[in-house]
Short mmCIF file of C-alpha atoms in Angstrom, two decimals:
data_model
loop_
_atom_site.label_atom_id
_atom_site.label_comp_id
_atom_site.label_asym_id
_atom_site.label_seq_id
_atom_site.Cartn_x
_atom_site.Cartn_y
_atom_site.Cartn_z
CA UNK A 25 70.01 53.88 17.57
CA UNK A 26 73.53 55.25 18.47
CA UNK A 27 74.36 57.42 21.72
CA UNK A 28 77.14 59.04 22.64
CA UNK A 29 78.99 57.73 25.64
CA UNK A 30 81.12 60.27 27.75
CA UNK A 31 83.09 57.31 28.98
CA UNK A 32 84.70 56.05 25.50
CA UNK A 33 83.81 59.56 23.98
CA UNK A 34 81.97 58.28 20.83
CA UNK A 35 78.74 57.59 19.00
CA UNK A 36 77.93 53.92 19.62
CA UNK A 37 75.41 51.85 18.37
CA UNK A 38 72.54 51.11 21.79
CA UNK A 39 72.11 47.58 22.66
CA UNK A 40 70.92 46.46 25.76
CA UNK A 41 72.72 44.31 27.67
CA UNK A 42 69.50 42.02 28.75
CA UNK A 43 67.05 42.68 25.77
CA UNK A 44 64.02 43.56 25.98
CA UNK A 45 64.91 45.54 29.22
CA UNK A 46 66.87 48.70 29.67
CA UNK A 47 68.30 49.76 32.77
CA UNK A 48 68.56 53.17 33.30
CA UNK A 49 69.91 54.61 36.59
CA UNK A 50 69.50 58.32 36.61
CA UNK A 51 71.68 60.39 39.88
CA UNK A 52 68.51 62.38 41.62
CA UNK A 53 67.99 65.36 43.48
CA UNK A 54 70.04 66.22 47.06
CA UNK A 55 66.36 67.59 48.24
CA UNK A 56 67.23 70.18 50.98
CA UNK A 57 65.57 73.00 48.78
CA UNK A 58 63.17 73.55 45.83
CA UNK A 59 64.29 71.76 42.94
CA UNK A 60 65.57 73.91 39.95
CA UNK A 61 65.24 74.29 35.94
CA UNK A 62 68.61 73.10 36.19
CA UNK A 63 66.76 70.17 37.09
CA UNK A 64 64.02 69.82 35.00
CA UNK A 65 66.17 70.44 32.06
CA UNK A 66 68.29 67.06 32.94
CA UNK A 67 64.71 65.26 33.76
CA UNK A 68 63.24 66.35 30.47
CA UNK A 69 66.02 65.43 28.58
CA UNK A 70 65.83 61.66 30.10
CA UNK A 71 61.85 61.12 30.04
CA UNK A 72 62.14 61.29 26.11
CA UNK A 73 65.40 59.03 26.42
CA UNK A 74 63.03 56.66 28.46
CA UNK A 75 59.75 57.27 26.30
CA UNK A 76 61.46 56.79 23.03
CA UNK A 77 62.99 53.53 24.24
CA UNK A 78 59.35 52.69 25.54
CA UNK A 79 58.19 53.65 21.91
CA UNK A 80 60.65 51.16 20.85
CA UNK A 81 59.44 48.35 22.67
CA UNK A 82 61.85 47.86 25.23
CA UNK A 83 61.30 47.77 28.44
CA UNK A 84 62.87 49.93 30.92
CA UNK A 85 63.86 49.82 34.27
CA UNK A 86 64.48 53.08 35.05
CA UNK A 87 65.97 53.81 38.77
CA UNK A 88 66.55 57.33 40.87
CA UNK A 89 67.96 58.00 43.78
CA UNK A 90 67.03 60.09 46.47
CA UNK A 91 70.03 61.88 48.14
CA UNK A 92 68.30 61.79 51.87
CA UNK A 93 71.80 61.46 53.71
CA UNK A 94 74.07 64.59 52.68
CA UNK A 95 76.47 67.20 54.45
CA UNK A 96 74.16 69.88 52.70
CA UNK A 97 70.69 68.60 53.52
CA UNK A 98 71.56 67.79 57.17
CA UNK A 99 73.44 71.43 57.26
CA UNK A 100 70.21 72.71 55.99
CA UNK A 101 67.97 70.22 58.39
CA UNK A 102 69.60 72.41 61.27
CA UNK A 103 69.00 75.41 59.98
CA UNK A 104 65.14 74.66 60.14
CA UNK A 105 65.35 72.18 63.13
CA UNK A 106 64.25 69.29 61.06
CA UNK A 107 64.72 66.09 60.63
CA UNK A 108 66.92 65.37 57.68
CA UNK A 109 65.25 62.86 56.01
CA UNK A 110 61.91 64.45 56.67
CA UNK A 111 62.90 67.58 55.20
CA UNK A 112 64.10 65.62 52.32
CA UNK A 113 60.57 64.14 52.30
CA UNK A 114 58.90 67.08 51.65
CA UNK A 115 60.90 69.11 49.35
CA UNK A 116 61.14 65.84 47.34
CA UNK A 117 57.65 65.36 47.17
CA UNK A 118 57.12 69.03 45.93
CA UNK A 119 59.78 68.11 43.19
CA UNK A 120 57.79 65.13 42.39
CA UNK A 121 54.67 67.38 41.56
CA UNK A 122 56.86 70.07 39.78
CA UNK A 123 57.83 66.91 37.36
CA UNK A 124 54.31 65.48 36.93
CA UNK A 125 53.30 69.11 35.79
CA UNK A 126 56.37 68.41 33.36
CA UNK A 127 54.66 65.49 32.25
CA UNK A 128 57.66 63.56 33.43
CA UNK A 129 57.19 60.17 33.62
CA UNK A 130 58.07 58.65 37.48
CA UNK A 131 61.04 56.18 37.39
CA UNK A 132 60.31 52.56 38.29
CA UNK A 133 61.99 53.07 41.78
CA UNK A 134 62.99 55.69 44.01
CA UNK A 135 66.07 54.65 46.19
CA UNK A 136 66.97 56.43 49.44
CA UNK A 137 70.44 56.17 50.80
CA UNK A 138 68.64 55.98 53.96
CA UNK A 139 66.87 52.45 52.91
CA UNK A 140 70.16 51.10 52.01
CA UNK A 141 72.73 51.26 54.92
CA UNK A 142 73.34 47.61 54.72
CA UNK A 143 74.12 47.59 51.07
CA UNK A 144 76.56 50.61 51.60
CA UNK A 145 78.35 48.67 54.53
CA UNK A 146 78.46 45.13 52.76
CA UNK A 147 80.06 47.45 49.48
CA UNK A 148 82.50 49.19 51.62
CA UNK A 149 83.29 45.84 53.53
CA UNK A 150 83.84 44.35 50.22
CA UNK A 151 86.44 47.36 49.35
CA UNK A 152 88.34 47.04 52.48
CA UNK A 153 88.63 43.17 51.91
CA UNK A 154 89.55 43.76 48.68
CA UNK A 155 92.50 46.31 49.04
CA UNK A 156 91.02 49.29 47.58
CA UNK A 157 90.00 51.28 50.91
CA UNK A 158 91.25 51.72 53.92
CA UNK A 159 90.39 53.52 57.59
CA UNK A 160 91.80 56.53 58.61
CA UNK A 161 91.05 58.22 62.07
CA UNK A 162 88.69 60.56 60.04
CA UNK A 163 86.97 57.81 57.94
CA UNK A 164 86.94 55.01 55.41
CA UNK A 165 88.87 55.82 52.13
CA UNK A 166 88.63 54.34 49.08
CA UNK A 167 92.64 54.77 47.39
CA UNK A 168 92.36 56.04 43.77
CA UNK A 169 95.78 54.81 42.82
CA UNK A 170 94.62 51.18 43.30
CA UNK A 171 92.43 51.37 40.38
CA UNK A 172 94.04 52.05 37.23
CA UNK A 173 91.83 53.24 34.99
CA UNK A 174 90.44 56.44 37.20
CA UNK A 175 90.19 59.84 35.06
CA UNK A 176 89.08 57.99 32.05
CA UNK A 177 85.56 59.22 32.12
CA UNK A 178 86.60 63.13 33.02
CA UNK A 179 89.36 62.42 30.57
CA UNK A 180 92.35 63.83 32.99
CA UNK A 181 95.34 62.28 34.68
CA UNK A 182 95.29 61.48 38.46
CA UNK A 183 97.68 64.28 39.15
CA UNK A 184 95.46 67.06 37.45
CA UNK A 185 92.46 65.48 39.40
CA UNK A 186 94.21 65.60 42.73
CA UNK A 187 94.22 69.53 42.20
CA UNK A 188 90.66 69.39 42.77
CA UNK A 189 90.28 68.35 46.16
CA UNK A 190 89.19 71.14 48.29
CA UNK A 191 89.09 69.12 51.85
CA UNK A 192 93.15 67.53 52.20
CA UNK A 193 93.37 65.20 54.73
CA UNK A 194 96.69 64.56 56.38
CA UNK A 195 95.28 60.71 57.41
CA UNK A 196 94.74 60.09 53.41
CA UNK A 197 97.33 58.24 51.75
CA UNK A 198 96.67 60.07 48.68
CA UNK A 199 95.43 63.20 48.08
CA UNK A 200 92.73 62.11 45.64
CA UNK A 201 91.58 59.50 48.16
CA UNK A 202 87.48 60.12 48.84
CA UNK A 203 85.59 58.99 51.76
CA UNK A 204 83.21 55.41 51.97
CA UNK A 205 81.94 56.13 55.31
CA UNK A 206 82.62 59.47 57.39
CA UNK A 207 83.03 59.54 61.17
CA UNK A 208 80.89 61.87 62.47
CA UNK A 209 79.14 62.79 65.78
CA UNK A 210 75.99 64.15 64.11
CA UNK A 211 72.94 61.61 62.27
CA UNK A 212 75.26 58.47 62.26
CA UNK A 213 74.73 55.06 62.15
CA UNK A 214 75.86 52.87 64.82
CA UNK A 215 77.77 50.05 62.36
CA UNK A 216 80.60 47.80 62.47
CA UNK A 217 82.40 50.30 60.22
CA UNK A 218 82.53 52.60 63.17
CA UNK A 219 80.13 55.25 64.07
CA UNK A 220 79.07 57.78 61.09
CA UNK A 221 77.25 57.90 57.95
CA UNK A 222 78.21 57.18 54.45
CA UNK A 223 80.01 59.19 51.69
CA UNK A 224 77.91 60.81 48.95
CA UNK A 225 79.65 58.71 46.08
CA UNK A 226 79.02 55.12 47.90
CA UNK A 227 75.50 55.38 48.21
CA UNK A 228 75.01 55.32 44.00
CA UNK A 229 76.94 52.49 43.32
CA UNK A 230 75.22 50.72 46.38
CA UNK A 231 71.90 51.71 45.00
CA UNK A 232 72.28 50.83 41.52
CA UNK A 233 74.16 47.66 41.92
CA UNK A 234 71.58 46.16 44.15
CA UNK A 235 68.61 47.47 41.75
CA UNK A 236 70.25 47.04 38.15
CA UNK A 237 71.99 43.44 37.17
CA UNK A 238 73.28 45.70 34.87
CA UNK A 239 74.14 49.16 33.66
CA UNK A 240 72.82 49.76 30.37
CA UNK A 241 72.89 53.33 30.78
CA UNK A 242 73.44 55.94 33.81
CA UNK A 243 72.37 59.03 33.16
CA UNK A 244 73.35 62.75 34.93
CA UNK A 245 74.16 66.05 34.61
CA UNK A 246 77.43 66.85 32.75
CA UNK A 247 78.99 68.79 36.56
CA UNK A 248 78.62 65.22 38.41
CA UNK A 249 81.07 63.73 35.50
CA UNK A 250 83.91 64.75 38.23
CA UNK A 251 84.31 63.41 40.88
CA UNK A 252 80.51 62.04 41.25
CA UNK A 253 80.59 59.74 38.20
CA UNK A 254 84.78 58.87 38.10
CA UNK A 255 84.59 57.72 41.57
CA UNK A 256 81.28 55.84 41.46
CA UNK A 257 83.05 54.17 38.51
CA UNK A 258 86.01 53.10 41.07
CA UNK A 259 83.95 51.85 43.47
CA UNK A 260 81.92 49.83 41.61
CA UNK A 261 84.24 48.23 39.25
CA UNK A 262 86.61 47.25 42.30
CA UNK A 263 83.85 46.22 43.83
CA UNK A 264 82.98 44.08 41.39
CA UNK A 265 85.44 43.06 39.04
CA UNK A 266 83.38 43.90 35.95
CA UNK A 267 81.93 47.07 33.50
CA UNK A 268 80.13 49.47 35.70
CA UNK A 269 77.61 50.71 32.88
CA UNK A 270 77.55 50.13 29.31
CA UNK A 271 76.52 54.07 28.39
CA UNK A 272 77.72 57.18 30.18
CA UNK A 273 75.13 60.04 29.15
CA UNK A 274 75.23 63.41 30.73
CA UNK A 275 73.00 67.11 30.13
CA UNK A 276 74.82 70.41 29.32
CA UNK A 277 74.40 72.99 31.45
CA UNK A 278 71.93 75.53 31.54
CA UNK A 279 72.52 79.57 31.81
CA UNK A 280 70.01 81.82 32.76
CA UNK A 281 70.36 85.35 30.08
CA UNK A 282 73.66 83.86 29.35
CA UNK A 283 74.80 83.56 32.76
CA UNK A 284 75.63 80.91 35.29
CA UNK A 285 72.55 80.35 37.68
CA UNK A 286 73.61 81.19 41.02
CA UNK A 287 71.62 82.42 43.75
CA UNK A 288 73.90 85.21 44.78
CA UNK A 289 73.72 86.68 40.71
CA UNK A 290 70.17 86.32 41.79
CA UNK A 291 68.97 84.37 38.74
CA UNK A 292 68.49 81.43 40.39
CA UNK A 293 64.93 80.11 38.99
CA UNK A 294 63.35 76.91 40.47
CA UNK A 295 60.54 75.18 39.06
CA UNK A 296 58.20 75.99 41.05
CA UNK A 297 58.51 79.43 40.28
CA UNK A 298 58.86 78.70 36.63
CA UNK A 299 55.58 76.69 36.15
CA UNK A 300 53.75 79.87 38.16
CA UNK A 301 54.74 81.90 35.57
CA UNK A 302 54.69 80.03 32.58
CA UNK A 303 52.66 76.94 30.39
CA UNK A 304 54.93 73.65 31.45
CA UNK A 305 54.76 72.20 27.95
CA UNK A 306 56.79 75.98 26.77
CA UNK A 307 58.66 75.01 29.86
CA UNK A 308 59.35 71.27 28.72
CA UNK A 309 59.49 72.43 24.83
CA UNK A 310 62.82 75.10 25.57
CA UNK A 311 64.84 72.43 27.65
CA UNK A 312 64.25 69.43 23.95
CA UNK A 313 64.94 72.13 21.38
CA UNK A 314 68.66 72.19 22.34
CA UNK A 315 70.11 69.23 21.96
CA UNK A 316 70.80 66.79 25.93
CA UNK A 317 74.44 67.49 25.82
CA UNK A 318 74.51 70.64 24.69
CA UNK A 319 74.04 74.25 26.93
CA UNK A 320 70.97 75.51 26.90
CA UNK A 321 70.16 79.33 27.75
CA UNK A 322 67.20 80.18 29.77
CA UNK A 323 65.41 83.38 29.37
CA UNK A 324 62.04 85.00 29.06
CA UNK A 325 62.01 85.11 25.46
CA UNK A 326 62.87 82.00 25.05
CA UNK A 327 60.20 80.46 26.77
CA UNK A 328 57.67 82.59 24.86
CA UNK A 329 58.96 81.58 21.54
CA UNK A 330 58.99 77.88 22.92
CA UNK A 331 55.28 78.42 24.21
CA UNK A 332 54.61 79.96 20.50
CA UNK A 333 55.91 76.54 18.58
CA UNK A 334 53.71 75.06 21.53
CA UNK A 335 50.95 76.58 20.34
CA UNK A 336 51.46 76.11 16.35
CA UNK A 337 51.80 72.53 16.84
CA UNK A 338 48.70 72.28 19.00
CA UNK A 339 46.89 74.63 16.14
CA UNK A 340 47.80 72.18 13.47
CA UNK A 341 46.18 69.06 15.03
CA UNK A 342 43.20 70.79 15.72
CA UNK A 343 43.76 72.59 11.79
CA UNK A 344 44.34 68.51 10.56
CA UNK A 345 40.87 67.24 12.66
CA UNK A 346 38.57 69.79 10.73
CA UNK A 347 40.01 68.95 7.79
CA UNK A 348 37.71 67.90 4.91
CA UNK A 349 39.06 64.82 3.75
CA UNK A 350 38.76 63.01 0.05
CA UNK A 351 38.67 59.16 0.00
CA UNK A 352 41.58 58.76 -2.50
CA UNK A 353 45.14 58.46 -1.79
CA UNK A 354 47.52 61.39 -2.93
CA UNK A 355 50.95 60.12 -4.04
CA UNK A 356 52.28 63.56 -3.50
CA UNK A 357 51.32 64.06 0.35
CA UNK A 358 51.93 60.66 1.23
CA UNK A 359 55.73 60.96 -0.14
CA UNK A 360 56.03 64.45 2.01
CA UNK A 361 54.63 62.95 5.17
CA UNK A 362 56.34 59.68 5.16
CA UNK A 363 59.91 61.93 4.19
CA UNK A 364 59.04 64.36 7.34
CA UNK A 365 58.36 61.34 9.55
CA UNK A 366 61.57 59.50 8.44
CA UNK A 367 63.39 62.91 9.03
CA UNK A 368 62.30 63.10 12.54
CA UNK A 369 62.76 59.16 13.70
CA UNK A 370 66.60 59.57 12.40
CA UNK A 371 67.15 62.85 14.12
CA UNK A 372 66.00 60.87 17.17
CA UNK A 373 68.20 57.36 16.23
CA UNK A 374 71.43 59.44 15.69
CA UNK A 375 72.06 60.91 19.75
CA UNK A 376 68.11 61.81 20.17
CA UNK A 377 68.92 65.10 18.51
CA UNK A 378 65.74 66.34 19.43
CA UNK A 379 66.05 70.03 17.88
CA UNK A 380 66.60 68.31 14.77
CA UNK A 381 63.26 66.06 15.27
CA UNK A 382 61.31 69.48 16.08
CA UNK A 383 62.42 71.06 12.79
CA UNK A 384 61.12 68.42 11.03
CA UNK A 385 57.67 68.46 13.37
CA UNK A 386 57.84 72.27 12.56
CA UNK A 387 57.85 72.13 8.95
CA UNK A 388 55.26 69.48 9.05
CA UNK A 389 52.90 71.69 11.56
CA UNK A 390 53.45 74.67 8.53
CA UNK A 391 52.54 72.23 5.81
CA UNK A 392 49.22 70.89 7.31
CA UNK A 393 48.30 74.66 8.16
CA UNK A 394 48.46 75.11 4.77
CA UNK A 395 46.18 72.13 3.46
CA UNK A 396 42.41 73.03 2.76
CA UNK A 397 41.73 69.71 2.27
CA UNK A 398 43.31 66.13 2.75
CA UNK A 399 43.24 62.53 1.29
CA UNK A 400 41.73 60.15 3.92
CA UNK A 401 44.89 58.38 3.82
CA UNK A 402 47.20 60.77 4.63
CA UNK A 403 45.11 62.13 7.22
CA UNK A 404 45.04 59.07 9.13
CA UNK A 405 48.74 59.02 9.07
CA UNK A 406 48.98 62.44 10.08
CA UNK A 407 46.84 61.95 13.08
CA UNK A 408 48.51 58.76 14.38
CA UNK A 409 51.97 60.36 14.01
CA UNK A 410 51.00 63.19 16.09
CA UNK A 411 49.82 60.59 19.00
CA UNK A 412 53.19 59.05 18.45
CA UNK A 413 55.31 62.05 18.96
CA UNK A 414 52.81 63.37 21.46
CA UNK A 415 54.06 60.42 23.70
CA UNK A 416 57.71 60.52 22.26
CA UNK A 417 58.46 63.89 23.10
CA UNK A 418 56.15 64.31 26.41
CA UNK A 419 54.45 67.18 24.62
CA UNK A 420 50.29 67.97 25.27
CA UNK A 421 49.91 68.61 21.69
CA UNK A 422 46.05 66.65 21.27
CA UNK A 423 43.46 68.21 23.68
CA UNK A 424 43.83 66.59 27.52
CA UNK A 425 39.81 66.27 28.58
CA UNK A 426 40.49 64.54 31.90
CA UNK A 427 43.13 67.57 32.89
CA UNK A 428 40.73 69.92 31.40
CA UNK A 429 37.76 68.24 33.80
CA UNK A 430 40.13 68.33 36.86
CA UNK A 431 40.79 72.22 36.23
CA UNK A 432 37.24 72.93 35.56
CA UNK A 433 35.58 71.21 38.79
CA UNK A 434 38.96 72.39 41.06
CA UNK A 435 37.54 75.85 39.79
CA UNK A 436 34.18 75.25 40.67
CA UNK A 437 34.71 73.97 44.17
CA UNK A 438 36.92 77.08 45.27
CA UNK A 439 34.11 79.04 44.54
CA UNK A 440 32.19 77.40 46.44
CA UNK A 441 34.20 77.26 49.06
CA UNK A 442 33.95 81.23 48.96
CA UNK A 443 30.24 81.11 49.12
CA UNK A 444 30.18 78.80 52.15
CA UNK A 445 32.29 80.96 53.46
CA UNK A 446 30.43 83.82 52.91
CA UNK A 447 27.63 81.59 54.50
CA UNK A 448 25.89 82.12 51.18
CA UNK A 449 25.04 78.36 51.41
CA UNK A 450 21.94 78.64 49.24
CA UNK A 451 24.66 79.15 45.84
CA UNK A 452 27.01 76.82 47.40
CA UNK A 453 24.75 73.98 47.58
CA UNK A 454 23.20 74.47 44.57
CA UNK A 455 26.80 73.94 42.87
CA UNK A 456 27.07 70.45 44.27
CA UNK A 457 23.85 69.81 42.86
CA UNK A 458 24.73 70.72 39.53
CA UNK A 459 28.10 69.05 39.54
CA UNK A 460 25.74 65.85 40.96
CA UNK A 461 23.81 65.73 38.22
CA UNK A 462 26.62 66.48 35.53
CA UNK A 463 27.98 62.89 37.29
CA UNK A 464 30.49 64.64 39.63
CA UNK A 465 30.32 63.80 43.14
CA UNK A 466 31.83 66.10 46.07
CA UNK A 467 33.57 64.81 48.64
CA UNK A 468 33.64 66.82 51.74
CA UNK A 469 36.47 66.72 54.62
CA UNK A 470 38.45 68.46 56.98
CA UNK A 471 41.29 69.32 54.54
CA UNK A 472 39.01 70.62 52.25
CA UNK A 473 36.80 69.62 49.47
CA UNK A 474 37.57 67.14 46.27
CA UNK A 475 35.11 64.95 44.05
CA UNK A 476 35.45 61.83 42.04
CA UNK A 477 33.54 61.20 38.79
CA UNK A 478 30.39 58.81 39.92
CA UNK A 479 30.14 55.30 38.12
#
């Protein structure tokens, strides 16, 4: 399998550093509001990374942080009088549902920054020893120039860098100079470092370094390549004298009609609001059929055609289950399924170009719509490869009982929740009955009503 690495700028062949695991560190959300398709669309693009190494055999360690310490979020956390790390809580937790509805796999660990003060001191400590930072009456710096290699990853000189800094400092001893640990008055740590709260760009390299012994890949979207990803890259390498991670990968961006999302154009769509208004596998289907690192528009359209391939491939396994099958193998559709299944695994192998994989599935999904009958053969292979990329690609194609269960029972318990309130108790009780004897059990509380399936 070869990936592209934004760091050395090339297609290289994937080897993990510690076979058979995979470390993956992906940057998460800053959760002071909902999260966004923006979002999802990075999220997406990693589960399949992640499944399709899983389908490989490997195992992987994949890691997330939780941005719960931020100049945003607690800037937000005022604005609401709430706790910062509570509110982070609970618009995290929301985000968590919005990417189980994704059918998002959950990474192995989520990190907060506020679980890891210790590691950020003992890094920035380590800096400071070290030579590469410094303390300021504002802070604790780490100094670019002192590492040599900085800009390599955004692919620009320090000087056309240091035009990006929007907060100069006079205390800095260089312009592009970025803060370890920031003196502050408000939600600070009392620590030997001095009173304040870490920088946003310390707390990854803290995180992963204590989670990962190494880096096969770290994973983003392509706006924290500068100064997110350059200066975690400082950091860590100072810190530790050694390759920071073996495979930069990062998402396009995403455009809503063609335009920037921005919530002043007023396009800006969350995911929440998405999923309300659309099927999350059309959802999860538009952000794979560009390729990761490429844009990706978002629009209404869009979405329908995605939920209309959706739909074809999920009428083609149902199409391939009724159909009659002969017990002889046929040379012919054994060579065009095995050449469509090839196609797809080496659009996957070369950069997971999955739009090239769904061409493939699509042509495939046409063919079997087509078939009147099968050999048993190729029918078996038909139906295992649709499991396959079912898991591969994250995508609901066979039918999903248990889900199907949930939504049915869920259904039947609001209403009758509106006949006991109604008082119409006579109907409601006569729906737990029936759900009783169909082996559902309801489970009655203060929050409301739920059920479990009875043994």
């Amino acid at each position: 399998m070869r990936l592209y690495d934004s760091y050395t700028k090339e297609l290289r062949e994937f080897q993990p550093q510690k076979p058979p695991y995979v470390y993956l560190y992906v940057c998460g959300l800053t959760p002071y509001d909902y999260a966004h398709i923006g979002h999802a669309r990075t999220y997406v693009a990693f589960d399949v990374l992640k499944r399709y190494l899983l389908y490989k055999g490997y195992n992987v360690i994949h890691i997330q942080n939780i941005t719960d310490i931020d100049d945003k979020l607690i800037k937000r956390a005022k604005e609401l009088g709430e706790d910062p790390v509570e509110l982070a809580h609970r618009f995290h937790k929301i985000a968590e549902q919005n990417f189980r509805d994704l059918n998002i796999l959950p990474p192995d660990k989520y990190t907060k920054v506020s679980d890891h003060i210790p590691e950020i001191e003992k890094l920035i400590e380590g800096l400071m020893e070290k030579g590469h930072a410094y303390k300021t009456p504002t802070g604790i710096y780490f100094h670019v120039p002192s590492f040599e290699r900085y800009g390599k990853l955004s692919g620009q000189s320090l000087e056309e860098l240091s035009k990006h800094r929007i907060e100069p400092d006079p205390t800095k001893k260089h312009p592009a100079d970025f803060a370890l640990w920031k003196y502050t008055d408000d939600y600070t740590w009392e620590s030997k470092l001095g009173k304040g709260r870490p920088g946003w760009h310390i707390e990854c390299s803290a995180m992963a370094l204590k989670h990962a012994p190494v880096l096969d890949i770290h994973g983003g979207a392509r706006d924290l390549i500068f100064p997110h990803h350059e200066n975690e890259i400082a950091q860590s390498e100072c810190y530790t004298g050694r390759k920071f991670a073996n495979f930069w990968m990062h998402t396009g961006f995403l455009t809503v009609d063609g335009v920037k999302m921005s919530k002043s154009l007023g396009n800006f769509i969350t995911i929440k609001e998405a999923l309300e208004k659309y099927h999350p596998m059309a959802l999860r289907l538009l952000f794979i059929s560009a390729k990761y690192s490429s844009p990706i528009d978002y629009s209404e359209d869009k979405v329908k055609q995605a939920h209309e391939s959706y739909l074809k491939l999920k009428r083609a396994y149902q199409h391939l289950l009724k159909l009659p099958t002969e017990y002889r193998k046929d040379k012919e559709n054994d060579a065009y399924y095995r050449e469509r299944r090839q196609a797809f695994f080496d659009a996957l192998e070369e950069d997971l170009d999955t739009p090239r994989a769904l061409a493939e599935l699509y042509q495939l999904a046409s063919w079997i719509l087509s078939k009147e009958k099968l050999d048993f053969h190729t029918h078996a292979l038909l139906k295992q490869f649709f499991h396959e990329v079912s898991f591969i690609l994250g995508l609901e194609i066979m039918p999903d009982y248990e889900r199907t269960l949930d939504k049915v029972v869920k259904e039947l318990l609001d209403l009758r929740e509106e006949f006991r309130k109604k008082k119409e108790y006579v109907i409601s009780d006569l729906i737990r009955e029936r759900l009783q004897k169909a082996g559902i059990e309801v489970l009655d509380s203060k929050e409301g009503s739920d059920y479990k399936v009875m043994e």
